[in-house]
Coordinates of C-alpha atoms in Angstrom, one line a residue:
M1 CA 81.7 110.1 126.1
F2 CA 82.2 111.8 129.6
E3 CA 78.6 111.6 130.4
Q4 CA 78.4 108.0 130.1
K5 CA 81.4 107.3 132.1
R6 CA 80.3 109.0 134.9
E7 CA 76.9 107.5 135.5
I8 CA 77.9 104.3 137.2
Q9 CA 74.5 103.0 138.0
V10 CA 74.4 105.0 141.1
E11 CA 70.6 104.2 141.4
K12 CA 71.4 100.6 142.1
W13 CA 73.9 101.5 144.9
F14 CA 70.9 103.6 146.2
I15 CA 68.6 100.3 146.2
V16 CA 71.0 98.2 147.9
I17 CA 72.1 100.7 150.7
A18 CA 68.7 101.8 151.4
L19 CA 66.9 98.7 151.7
F20 CA 69.6 97.1 153.7
V21 CA 70.3 100.1 156.0
G22 CA 66.4 101.1 156.0
G23 CA 65.5 97.3 157.1
I24 CA 67.8 97.4 160.0
L25 CA 66.5 100.9 161.2
L26 CA 62.8 99.8 160.8
F27 CA 63.5 97.0 163.4
I28 CA 65.7 98.7 166.0
T29 CA 63.6 101.7 166.1
P30 CA 61.0 101.1 168.9
P31 CA 57.2 101.9 168.4
M32 CA 56.4 105.4 168.5
A33 CA 60.1 106.5 168.7
S34 CA 59.9 108.8 165.8
P35 CA 58.1 112.0 165.2
D36 CA 54.3 111.7 165.4
E37 CA 54.3 108.0 164.6
N38 CA 51.3 107.6 167.0
D39 CA 49.4 109.7 164.6
H40 CA 50.9 108.1 161.5
L41 CA 49.9 104.7 162.7
C42 CA 46.5 105.8 163.3
N43 CA 46.1 107.3 159.8
A44 CA 47.9 104.3 158.0
Y45 CA 45.3 101.9 159.7
A46 CA 42.5 104.1 158.8
F47 CA 43.4 103.8 155.1
S48 CA 43.4 100.0 155.2
D49 CA 39.8 100.5 156.8
A50 CA 39.0 102.9 154.0
A51 CA 38.2 105.4 156.8
F52 CA 39.2 108.5 154.5
F53 CA 37.5 111.1 156.7
P54 CA 37.8 111.9 160.2
E55 CA 34.8 111.8 162.5
I56 CA 33.8 114.4 165.2
K57 CA 33.5 113.7 169.0
G58 CA 32.7 116.9 171.0
Y59 CA 35.4 119.6 170.0
S60 CA 37.9 116.9 168.6
T61 CA 38.5 114.9 165.7
G62 CA 39.8 111.5 165.2
R63 CA 38.4 108.0 164.0
M64 CA 37.2 104.7 165.2
L65 CA 40.3 102.4 165.5
P66 CA 40.7 98.8 167.0
S67 CA 41.3 99.1 170.6
C68 CA 44.4 97.2 170.7
I69 CA 45.8 99.7 168.3
V70 CA 44.7 102.5 170.9
D71 CA 46.2 100.5 173.8
F72 CA 49.5 100.0 171.6
I73 CA 50.0 103.6 171.0
K74 CA 49.1 104.6 174.5
S75 CA 51.7 102.1 176.0
Y76 CA 54.6 103.5 173.8
N77 CA 53.9 107.1 172.9
N78 CA 56.0 109.4 174.8
R79 CA 57.9 106.5 176.3
F80 CA 61.2 107.2 174.9
V81 CA 61.2 111.0 174.5
S82 CA 64.2 112.6 175.8
N83 CA 64.4 109.9 178.3
L84 CA 67.9 108.6 177.3
N85 CA 67.9 105.7 180.0
Q86 CA 64.7 104.2 178.6
K87 CA 65.3 101.1 176.6
Y88 CA 63.7 98.7 174.2
N89 CA 64.5 94.9 174.5
Y90 CA 64.1 91.7 172.2
S91 CA 61.9 89.9 174.5
E92 CA 59.4 92.8 174.7
A93 CA 59.6 92.8 170.7
Y94 CA 59.4 89.1 170.3
L95 CA 56.0 89.2 172.5
S96 CA 54.8 92.0 170.4
W97 CA 55.1 90.2 167.0
A98 CA 54.3 86.7 168.4
V99 CA 51.2 87.1 170.2
A100 CA 48.0 88.0 168.3
S101 CA 45.5 90.6 169.4
D102 CA 42.1 91.1 169.0
F103 CA 40.9 93.4 166.3
E104 CA 37.3 93.3 166.4
Q105 CA 36.5 95.9 169.4
Y106 CA 36.8 99.5 168.2
E107 CA 36.9 102.6 170.1
F108 CA 37.2 106.5 169.1
K109 CA 40.6 107.9 169.2
E110 CA 41.4 111.6 169.0
Y111 CA 44.5 112.6 167.5
W112 CA 46.1 115.8 166.2
N113 CA 46.8 114.8 162.5
S114 CA 43.3 113.1 161.9
Q115 CA 42.4 115.4 159.2
V116 CA 45.2 115.0 156.9
N117 CA 44.6 113.6 153.6
L118 CA 45.1 110.0 153.8
I119 CA 46.6 109.8 150.2
A120 CA 49.9 110.6 152.2
Y121 CA 49.7 107.1 153.7
M122 CA 48.8 105.0 150.5
P123 CA 52.3 103.1 150.6
S124 CA 51.8 102.1 154.2
G125 CA 48.2 101.8 154.2
I126 CA 48.1 99.3 151.1
G127 CA 50.9 97.2 153.1
I128 CA 48.6 97.0 156.1
S129 CA 45.4 96.2 154.0
L130 CA 47.5 93.3 152.3
Y131 CA 48.6 92.1 155.6
R132 CA 45.2 92.0 157.0
I133 CA 43.7 90.3 154.1
L134 CA 46.4 87.6 154.2
A135 CA 46.0 87.1 158.1
T136 CA 42.1 86.5 157.3
Y137 CA 42.9 83.7 155.2
F138 CA 46.0 82.4 156.7
P139 CA 45.4 81.8 160.4
F140 CA 49.0 81.2 161.1
I141 CA 49.8 84.9 160.2
C142 CA 50.0 86.7 163.4
L143 CA 48.0 89.9 163.5
S144 CA 49.1 92.2 166.2
P145 CA 49.7 95.9 166.4
Y146 CA 53.5 95.5 166.1
N147 CA 53.1 93.4 163.1
I148 CA 50.7 96.2 161.5
L149 CA 53.4 98.8 162.4
M150 CA 56.0 96.8 161.1
I151 CA 54.3 96.0 157.7
G152 CA 53.6 99.7 157.2
R153 CA 57.0 100.8 157.9
I154 CA 58.5 98.1 155.3
F155 CA 56.0 99.1 152.6
N156 CA 56.8 102.8 153.4
L157 CA 60.5 102.2 152.9
C158 CA 60.0 100.1 149.7
F159 CA 58.0 102.8 148.0
Y160 CA 60.4 105.5 149.1
T161 CA 63.2 103.6 147.5
L162 CA 61.6 102.9 144.4
V163 CA 60.5 106.5 143.8
I164 CA 64.0 107.7 144.5
Y165 CA 65.5 104.9 142.3
Y166 CA 63.5 106.3 139.4
A167 CA 64.5 110.0 140.3
I168 CA 68.2 109.2 140.3
K169 CA 67.9 106.9 137.1
W170 CA 66.1 109.4 134.9
T171 CA 67.9 112.7 135.8
P172 CA 71.0 113.6 133.6
L173 CA 72.3 115.9 136.4
M174 CA 73.2 115.6 140.0
K175 CA 72.6 111.8 140.4
Y176 CA 75.2 111.7 143.2
T177 CA 74.0 114.6 144.9
M178 CA 70.5 113.3 144.9
F179 CA 72.0 109.9 146.2
L180 CA 73.7 111.5 149.1
I181 CA 70.6 113.7 150.2
S182 CA 68.2 110.8 149.9
L183 CA 70.4 108.8 152.1
F184 CA 71.0 111.2 154.7
P185 CA 70.5 109.7 158.1
M186 CA 67.4 111.7 158.6
S187 CA 66.0 110.9 155.2
M188 CA 66.6 107.1 156.0
F189 CA 65.2 107.3 159.4
L190 CA 62.0 108.8 158.2
A191 CA 61.9 106.3 155.4
S192 CA 62.0 103.3 158.0
T193 CA 59.0 104.6 159.7
L194 CA 55.4 105.7 158.9
S195 CA 56.2 109.3 158.3
Y196 CA 54.6 110.9 155.3
D197 CA 57.8 113.2 154.7
T198 CA 59.4 110.4 152.9
M199 CA 56.5 111.1 150.1
I200 CA 57.5 114.7 150.0
I201 CA 61.2 114.0 149.8
G202 CA 60.7 111.2 147.2
F203 CA 58.3 113.1 144.9
S204 CA 60.0 116.5 145.1
M205 CA 63.3 114.7 143.8
L206 CA 61.1 113.0 140.8
L207 CA 59.9 116.3 139.9
F208 CA 63.5 117.8 139.6
S209 CA 64.5 114.6 137.8
R210 CA 61.9 114.5 135.3
T211 CA 62.1 118.4 134.8
M212 CA 65.9 118.0 134.3
N213 CA 65.2 115.0 131.9
I214 CA 62.9 117.2 129.6
M215 CA 65.5 119.9 129.5
Y216 CA 68.6 118.1 129.0
S217 CA 67.4 115.8 126.2
K218 CA 65.9 118.8 124.1
R219 CA 63.2 116.7 122.7
E220 CA 59.2 117.3 122.8
V221 CA 57.4 116.6 125.9
I222 CA 55.8 113.2 125.8
W223 CA 52.9 111.8 127.8
K224 CA 55.1 109.7 130.2
D225 CA 56.5 113.2 131.3
V226 CA 53.0 114.6 131.8
A227 CA 52.2 111.5 133.7
V228 CA 55.0 111.6 136.1
I229 CA 54.8 115.3 136.5
S230 CA 50.8 114.9 137.3
I231 CA 51.7 112.2 139.9
C232 CA 54.2 114.3 141.6
T233 CA 51.6 117.3 141.6
C234 CA 49.0 115.1 143.1
I235 CA 51.3 114.2 146.3
L236 CA 52.5 117.9 146.6
F237 CA 49.0 119.0 146.5
N238 CA 47.7 116.7 148.7
V239 CA 50.3 115.8 151.3
K240 CA 52.1 118.9 151.9
T241 CA 50.6 121.8 149.9
A242 CA 53.5 124.3 151.2
Y243 CA 55.7 122.5 148.4
V244 CA 53.3 123.1 145.6
P245 CA 55.3 126.4 144.6
L246 CA 58.2 124.3 143.2
L247 CA 56.0 123.4 140.1
I248 CA 56.4 127.0 138.9
V249 CA 59.8 125.6 137.3
L250 CA 57.8 123.7 134.9
F251 CA 57.2 127.3 133.2
S252 CA 61.1 127.3 132.2
I253 CA 60.1 124.5 129.5
G254 CA 59.5 126.3 126.4
L255 CA 56.4 126.2 124.4
T256 CA 58.1 124.7 121.5
R257 CA 59.1 121.7 123.5
F258 CA 55.3 121.0 123.3
G259 CA 54.7 120.7 119.7
G260 CA 52.1 123.6 119.8
V261 CA 49.8 125.7 122.0
K262 CA 47.1 123.2 122.2
K263 CA 49.1 120.4 123.6
Y264 CA 50.8 123.0 125.8
I265 CA 47.4 124.2 127.6
K266 CA 46.5 120.4 127.4
C267 CA 49.4 119.3 129.4
I268 CA 48.7 122.2 132.0
L269 CA 45.1 121.2 132.5
I270 CA 46.1 117.6 133.1
V271 CA 48.9 118.3 135.5
L272 CA 46.5 120.9 137.5
A273 CA 43.7 118.2 137.2
G274 CA 46.4 115.6 138.9
G275 CA 46.6 117.9 142.1
C276 CA 43.5 119.8 142.2
F277 CA 40.9 117.1 141.5
P278 CA 42.0 114.8 144.5
F279 CA 42.5 117.7 146.9
F280 CA 39.0 119.2 146.3
C281 CA 37.4 115.9 146.6
F282 CA 39.0 115.4 149.8
Y283 CA 38.3 118.7 151.2
I284 CA 34.6 118.5 150.1
G285 CA 34.2 115.0 152.0
K286 CA 35.9 116.3 154.7
A287 CA 33.6 119.5 155.0
I288 CA 30.6 117.2 154.7
A289 CA 31.9 114.8 157.2
L290 CA 32.8 117.6 159.9
K291 CA 29.7 119.8 159.1
D292 CA 29.0 122.4 161.8
F293 CA 32.1 121.3 163.6
V294 CA 34.3 123.9 165.5
W295 CA 37.6 122.7 166.1
K296 CA 39.0 123.8 169.6
Y297 CA 42.2 125.2 167.7
T298 CA 40.4 127.0 165.3
E299 CA 40.4 130.6 167.0
S300 CA 43.8 130.5 167.7
M301 CA 44.5 129.5 164.1
N302 CA 42.3 132.3 162.8
Q303 CA 44.1 134.8 164.8
Q304 CA 47.7 133.8 163.7
S305 CA 46.4 133.9 160.2
E306 CA 45.2 137.3 160.7
I307 CA 48.5 138.4 162.0
I308 CA 50.2 136.9 158.7
L309 CA 47.6 138.4 156.5
S310 CA 47.8 141.8 158.1
D311 CA 51.3 142.2 156.9
P312 CA 52.7 139.5 154.9
I313 CA 55.9 141.4 154.4
H314 CA 56.7 141.7 158.3
F315 CA 56.4 138.0 158.6
L316 CA 59.6 137.5 156.9
Q317 CA 61.1 139.0 160.0
N318 CA 59.5 136.1 161.8
I319 CA 61.1 133.8 159.5
A320 CA 64.4 135.6 160.0
N321 CA 64.1 135.6 163.9
S322 CA 63.5 131.8 163.5
F323 CA 66.6 131.2 161.6
I324 CA 68.7 133.1 164.3
L325 CA 67.1 131.3 167.0
F326 CA 66.8 127.6 165.6
G327 CA 69.4 127.7 162.8
K328 CA 71.6 124.9 164.2
Y329 CA 68.4 123.0 165.2
Y330 CA 67.2 123.0 161.6
Y331 CA 70.6 122.1 160.4
L332 CA 70.9 119.1 162.8
G333 CA 67.2 117.9 162.2
C334 CA 67.8 118.0 158.4
L335 CA 70.7 115.6 158.6
G336 CA 70.9 113.5 161.8
S337 CA 68.8 114.5 164.8
L338 CA 66.9 111.2 164.9
G339 CA 64.3 109.4 167.4
Q340 CA 62.0 112.2 168.5
Q341 CA 64.6 114.8 168.2
D342 CA 66.8 113.3 171.0
T343 CA 69.0 110.6 169.2
N344 CA 71.8 112.8 167.6
I345 CA 74.3 111.4 165.2
P346 CA 77.9 113.1 166.5
E347 CA 78.1 116.4 164.9
I348 CA 81.6 115.8 163.7
F349 CA 80.1 113.2 161.5
L350 CA 77.3 115.4 160.3
Y351 CA 80.0 118.1 159.3
L352 CA 81.8 115.6 157.3
L353 CA 78.8 114.7 155.4
T354 CA 77.9 118.3 155.1
F355 CA 81.4 119.0 153.3
V356 CA 81.2 115.9 151.1
T357 CA 77.4 116.8 149.9
I358 CA 78.4 120.4 149.1
L359 CA 81.7 119.1 147.3
V360 CA 79.8 116.5 145.2
A361 CA 77.1 118.9 144.4
L362 CA 79.4 121.8 143.3
I363 CA 81.3 119.2 140.9
E364 CA 78.1 118.0 139.6
V365 CA 76.4 121.3 138.9
S366 CA 79.6 122.6 137.4
S367 CA 79.8 120.0 134.6
Q368 CA 76.8 121.1 132.4
N369 CA 75.4 123.8 130.1
F370 CA 71.7 123.4 129.8
I371 CA 70.4 124.9 133.0
T372 CA 68.9 128.1 131.7
F373 CA 68.7 131.5 133.6
K374 CA 64.9 131.3 133.5
F375 CA 65.0 127.9 135.3
K376 CA 67.2 129.6 138.0
M377 CA 65.2 132.4 138.5
L378 CA 61.7 130.3 138.8
S379 CA 63.7 127.9 141.1
V380 CA 64.5 130.6 143.4
V381 CA 60.9 131.7 143.4
G382 CA 59.5 128.3 144.0
I383 CA 62.0 127.7 146.9
L384 CA 61.4 131.1 148.6
I385 CA 57.4 131.0 148.3
T386 CA 57.9 127.3 149.7
I387 CA 59.9 128.4 152.6
Y388 CA 57.6 131.1 153.5
A389 CA 54.5 128.7 153.2
M390 CA 56.4 126.2 155.5
F391 CA 56.8 129.0 158.1
A392 CA 53.4 130.3 157.9
G393 CA 51.8 127.1 158.0
T394 CA 53.6 126.1 161.0
Y395 CA 52.9 129.4 162.7
V396 CA 49.2 129.2 162.0
I397 CA 48.8 125.5 162.9
W398 CA 51.4 124.9 165.6
T399 CA 52.9 127.8 167.2
G400 CA 49.5 129.7 168.5
N401 CA 48.0 126.5 169.7
R402 CA 51.0 125.0 171.4
Y403 CA 52.9 128.2 172.5
E404 CA 51.5 131.9 172.2
I405 CA 49.6 134.1 169.8
G406 CA 51.8 136.4 168.1
L407 CA 55.0 135.6 168.9
D408 CA 57.6 137.1 166.5
Y409 CA 59.3 133.8 165.6
V410 CA 58.1 130.4 164.4
E411 CA 58.0 127.4 167.0
G412 CA 57.6 123.9 165.5
C413 CA 59.1 124.1 162.0
Q414 CA 61.6 121.1 161.7
G415 CA 64.8 120.8 159.9
R416 CA 63.5 117.5 158.1
Y417 CA 61.1 120.1 156.2
F418 CA 64.3 121.3 154.3
I419 CA 65.3 118.1 152.8
P420 CA 62.9 118.3 149.7
L421 CA 64.5 121.7 148.9
L422 CA 68.2 120.7 148.9
V423 CA 68.6 119.8 145.3
W424 CA 66.7 122.5 144.0
I425 CA 68.9 124.8 146.2
A426 CA 72.1 123.0 144.7
V427 CA 71.3 123.5 141.0
L428 CA 71.1 127.2 141.3
F429 CA 74.8 127.1 141.1
A430 CA 74.9 125.2 137.8
N431 CA 77.6 126.2 135.4
S432 CA 80.0 124.6 132.9
K433 CA 83.5 125.3 134.4
L434 CA 84.2 121.9 135.0
M435 CA 82.6 120.3 132.0
N436 CA 85.7 118.8 130.6
K437 CA 87.3 117.8 133.8
E438 CA 86.8 114.1 134.0
K439 CA 89.5 113.5 136.5
I440 CA 87.8 115.7 138.9
Y441 CA 84.6 114.0 138.5
R442 CA 86.2 110.5 138.9
L443 CA 86.3 111.6 142.8
V444 CA 82.4 111.7 143.1
P445 CA 81.1 108.0 142.9
R446 CA 83.7 106.8 145.4
L447 CA 83.4 109.7 147.6
S448 CA 79.6 109.7 147.5
V449 CA 79.2 106.0 148.3
G450 CA 82.0 105.6 150.6
C451 CA 80.8 108.5 152.9
T452 CA 77.3 107.5 152.9
I453 CA 78.3 103.8 153.8
F454 CA 80.5 105.1 156.7
I455 CA 77.8 107.6 157.9
L456 CA 74.9 105.1 157.8
T457 CA 76.9 102.8 159.8
I458 CA 77.7 105.3 162.4
T459 CA 73.7 106.0 162.3
V460 CA 72.6 102.3 162.7
I461 CA 75.2 102.2 165.8
C462 CA 73.9 105.3 167.4
V463 CA 70.3 104.0 166.9
F464 CA 71.0 100.9 168.3
I465 CA 72.9 102.1 171.4
R466 CA 70.2 104.6 172.2
F467 CA 67.4 102.4 172.2
W468 CA 68.9 98.7 172.9
V469 CA 72.1 99.0 174.9
P470 CA 71.3 98.9 178.6
V471 CA 72.6 101.6 181.0
S472 CA 75.2 100.1 183.4

């Protein structure tokens, strides 16, 4: 009875808030005013062109893109970075969406993320493809780089909303914790841009949700479970491989839940194939496309890799040093350091959000008795390996190329990388101390929804002031 009362269709609250706030943010955030959106736009458009593999020019990789897209990126890239007096305005936006551009002329565009698997851009890429098709058949539809960017953002937001909706709906545990995390100012800001971080946030939560659903119901694993987990595996493998270790928690589901060894092995193979098959297909295709290519960053990446591999345990000290140096930066970046890390929500509001999230999480995890010790231990292993992989990957790919070889800390790791891990960390504190305390749980829905609406209102105001209100 208690379980039924406390589920107040929070997933529907999520849809309303996410689409409303996300719709505002995607419009008031200027082009290229979010992390790496210049590269994300290139990849999303390449997806719509079915240009799934990068091309080579000299010691760089990139793709052939319409010249108008390249010019659009050049005109806005780094325009707003750390320049708080630089503003956007309605007349500029209006001309961008009302004046059509020529998409026939192509040129080569070099960019950093050109070697990423474009499965990460499936939502925005599909949206751009549909818009281009409609513009072909209906001449009154304006085809411009700005409109391409906006339609990509809209589809990214809608896809994120859909994934989180089902994650919250399916989980029997921590619905409001997931609600709060998925509506963090940073989560919503990313969802209203072309960032593929929303894919990782969404599908890590969906993986958590479906695993909880299986464990709570005590039923036999069905093929719907296998299909959902296989999709999650596909995204984790092919978007950011560092998060693959989270899948280790699946081994906490007992063999008896599969109805036999044969089905157990079959399910494992299907889930692995869901991630590995597209992963290897992409890398084989990329290897063919980049045959005999030597990237200008290869030498420094190899040197950084050797440092880690020569003493993997010592690299833990690098990670510790990074937390000491950048701990607050990670914290703010996880919750509300928006724009290109230069549009900050006032910290007092982030402290409030932190307090409410922790309180709600502790109440929710203290009202159940089905989380096993084995699940907690496997979660700890998955989380720690993921964090290690996050820092190691950043150390190899970013630190050595942009800063210095052999630093004793990691430059480039972002607070937003920790968002997909938060719900997994919270469940480690699961217990049954408040299982029959319905009065305490009644605080959760209003506190969660009220705090979220308040914080996101502040978020919209801050972003609007940052980019639109002229400096007197």
